[in-house]
Coordinates of C-alpha atoms in Angstrom, one line a residue:
M1 CA 115.1 100.4 132.8
G2 CA 113.7 98.0 130.2
A3 CA 110.2 98.2 128.6
R4 CA 107.4 96.8 130.7
L5 CA 104.8 94.4 129.4
F6 CA 102.1 95.9 131.6
P7 CA 101.6 99.5 132.8
M8 CA 102.6 99.8 136.4
K9 CA 99.6 100.0 138.7
G10 CA 99.3 100.8 142.3
K11 CA 102.0 102.3 144.5
R12 CA 105.6 102.2 143.6
M13 CA 108.1 101.0 146.1
T14 CA 110.4 103.6 147.6
K15 CA 114.1 103.6 147.2
E16 CA 114.5 102.6 150.8
Q17 CA 112.3 99.6 150.4
L18 CA 114.1 98.6 147.2
S19 CA 117.4 99.0 149.0
D20 CA 116.1 96.8 151.8
F21 CA 115.0 94.1 149.3
R22 CA 118.5 94.3 147.6
E23 CA 120.2 93.7 151.0
K24 CA 117.9 90.8 151.8
L25 CA 118.4 89.3 148.3
D26 CA 122.2 89.7 148.7
E27 CA 122.2 88.1 152.2
H28 CA 120.0 85.1 151.0
L29 CA 122.2 84.6 147.9
S30 CA 125.3 84.6 150.0
H31 CA 123.8 82.0 152.3
I32 CA 122.5 79.8 149.5
E33 CA 125.8 80.0 147.7
T34 CA 127.6 78.7 150.7
E35 CA 125.1 75.9 151.2
V36 CA 125.3 74.9 147.5
T37 CA 129.1 74.9 147.6
E38 CA 129.1 72.6 150.7
L39 CA 126.6 70.3 149.3
R40 CA 128.4 70.0 146.0
A41 CA 131.7 69.3 147.8
D42 CA 130.0 66.7 149.9
L43 CA 128.4 65.0 146.9
L44 CA 131.7 65.1 145.0
K45 CA 133.5 63.5 148.0
T46 CA 130.8 60.8 148.2
A47 CA 131.2 60.1 144.5
E48 CA 134.9 59.5 145.0
V49 CA 134.4 56.8 147.5
Q50 CA 134.7 53.3 145.9
P51 CA 131.6 51.1 146.1
M52 CA 131.7 48.9 149.2
F53 CA 130.3 45.5 149.8
F54 CA 127.5 45.5 152.4
R55 CA 126.6 43.0 154.9
N56 CA 123.0 43.1 153.7
W57 CA 120.8 44.9 151.2
M58 CA 119.4 47.2 154.0
D59 CA 122.8 48.9 154.4
H60 CA 122.9 49.5 150.7
A61 CA 119.3 50.9 150.6
R62 CA 119.9 53.3 153.5
I63 CA 123.1 54.7 151.8
E64 CA 121.4 55.0 148.5
G65 CA 118.4 56.7 150.0
D66 CA 120.7 59.2 151.8
L67 CA 122.6 59.9 148.6
N68 CA 119.4 60.5 146.7
T69 CA 118.1 62.9 149.5
R70 CA 121.3 64.9 149.4
I71 CA 121.1 65.2 145.6
E72 CA 117.6 66.4 145.8
I73 CA 118.4 68.9 148.4
H74 CA 121.3 70.2 146.2
E75 CA 118.9 70.5 143.3
L76 CA 116.4 72.4 145.4
K77 CA 119.0 74.8 146.7
R78 CA 120.3 75.5 143.2
A79 CA 116.8 76.2 142.0
C80 CA 116.3 78.6 145.0
R81 CA 119.6 80.3 143.9
S82 CA 118.4 80.7 140.4
Q83 CA 115.1 82.3 141.6
L84 CA 117.0 84.7 143.8
Y85 CA 119.3 85.8 140.9
F86 CA 116.2 86.3 138.7
A87 CA 114.7 88.5 141.5
L88 CA 117.9 90.5 141.7
A89 CA 117.8 90.9 137.8
R90 CA 114.2 92.1 138.1
L91 CA 115.2 94.6 140.8
N92 CA 118.0 95.9 138.6
A93 CA 115.6 96.2 135.6
G94 CA 113.0 98.1 137.7
T95 CA 110.4 95.3 137.5
F96 CA 110.8 93.8 141.0
G97 CA 107.5 93.6 142.8
L98 CA 105.4 93.6 139.7
C99 CA 103.3 90.6 138.9
Q100 CA 104.5 88.8 135.8
S101 CA 101.0 87.8 134.9
C102 CA 98.8 90.9 135.4
G103 CA 101.3 93.7 136.0
E104 CA 99.9 94.7 139.4
Q105 CA 102.1 95.5 142.3
I106 CA 102.8 92.4 144.4
D107 CA 101.7 92.9 148.0
F108 CA 104.6 94.1 150.1
R109 CA 104.0 91.5 152.8
R110 CA 104.2 88.8 150.2
L111 CA 107.6 90.0 149.0
K112 CA 108.9 90.2 152.5
A113 CA 107.9 86.6 153.0
Q114 CA 108.9 85.3 149.6
L115 CA 111.6 87.5 148.1
A116 CA 111.5 85.6 144.7
A117 CA 107.7 86.0 144.3
T118 CA 106.9 86.7 140.6
R119 CA 103.1 86.8 140.9
C120 CA 100.6 88.3 143.1
V121 CA 98.4 86.1 145.3
G122 CA 95.5 85.9 142.8
C123 CA 97.6 85.1 139.8
Q124 CA 99.7 82.5 141.8
K125 CA 96.5 80.7 143.0
T126 CA 95.3 80.6 139.3
E127 CA 98.7 79.2 138.3
E128 CA 98.7 76.6 140.9
A129 CA 95.2 75.5 140.1
E130 CA 96.2 74.9 136.5
Q131 CA 99.3 72.9 137.3
V132 CA 99.5 69.1 137.3
V133 CA 99.1 67.9 140.9
C134 CA 101.5 64.9 140.6
R135 CA 104.8 64.4 138.9
P136 CA 105.5 61.1 137.1
A137 CA 107.5 58.7 139.2
E138 CA 110.6 58.8 136.9
A139 CA 110.9 62.5 137.8
W140 CA 111.6 61.9 141.5
I141 CA 113.4 58.6 141.4
K142 CA 117.1 59.2 140.8
P143 CA 119.3 56.1 140.9
A144 CA 122.8 56.8 141.8
Q145 CA 125.2 56.2 138.9
R146 CA 127.9 54.8 141.0
W147 CA 125.9 51.7 141.9
K148 CA 125.4 50.7 138.2
G149 CA 126.6 47.2 137.7
F150 CA 126.5 46.3 141.4
N151 CA 126.0 42.6 141.9
W152 CA 122.8 42.4 144.0
A153 CA 122.9 38.6 144.1
S154 CA 126.2 38.4 146.2

């Protein structure tokens, strides 16, 4: 076990509880890995399709919107996968279930609902209150690269 930044407070989880969390993490990781692989294959297949000429701009907008949505879902699944791997690493290091902000034990019910939780409810509320509420527009508008140079006038 690695050194802890905070002394452990509260009750420790039992080996059975840790084993249950490991099983759930492995199960979720397996499921997410399958979804990420399928989404990636779908996106790569879409990228191989040559640009088509559409009857009107609405067809193009619909397809572009659909592609952007699938890209965003893929990115969210990849982020979820990273969080689950990080939770598994914390479990292996012996720090799973400890708040990274205050060192307190994260409530068992919270961990059951959110396996990748890294903060207790109080610290999470504080963190969210300090975050910026809105992202800049360029952070969520992702134009597809395959439509670069498309002649919109024709």
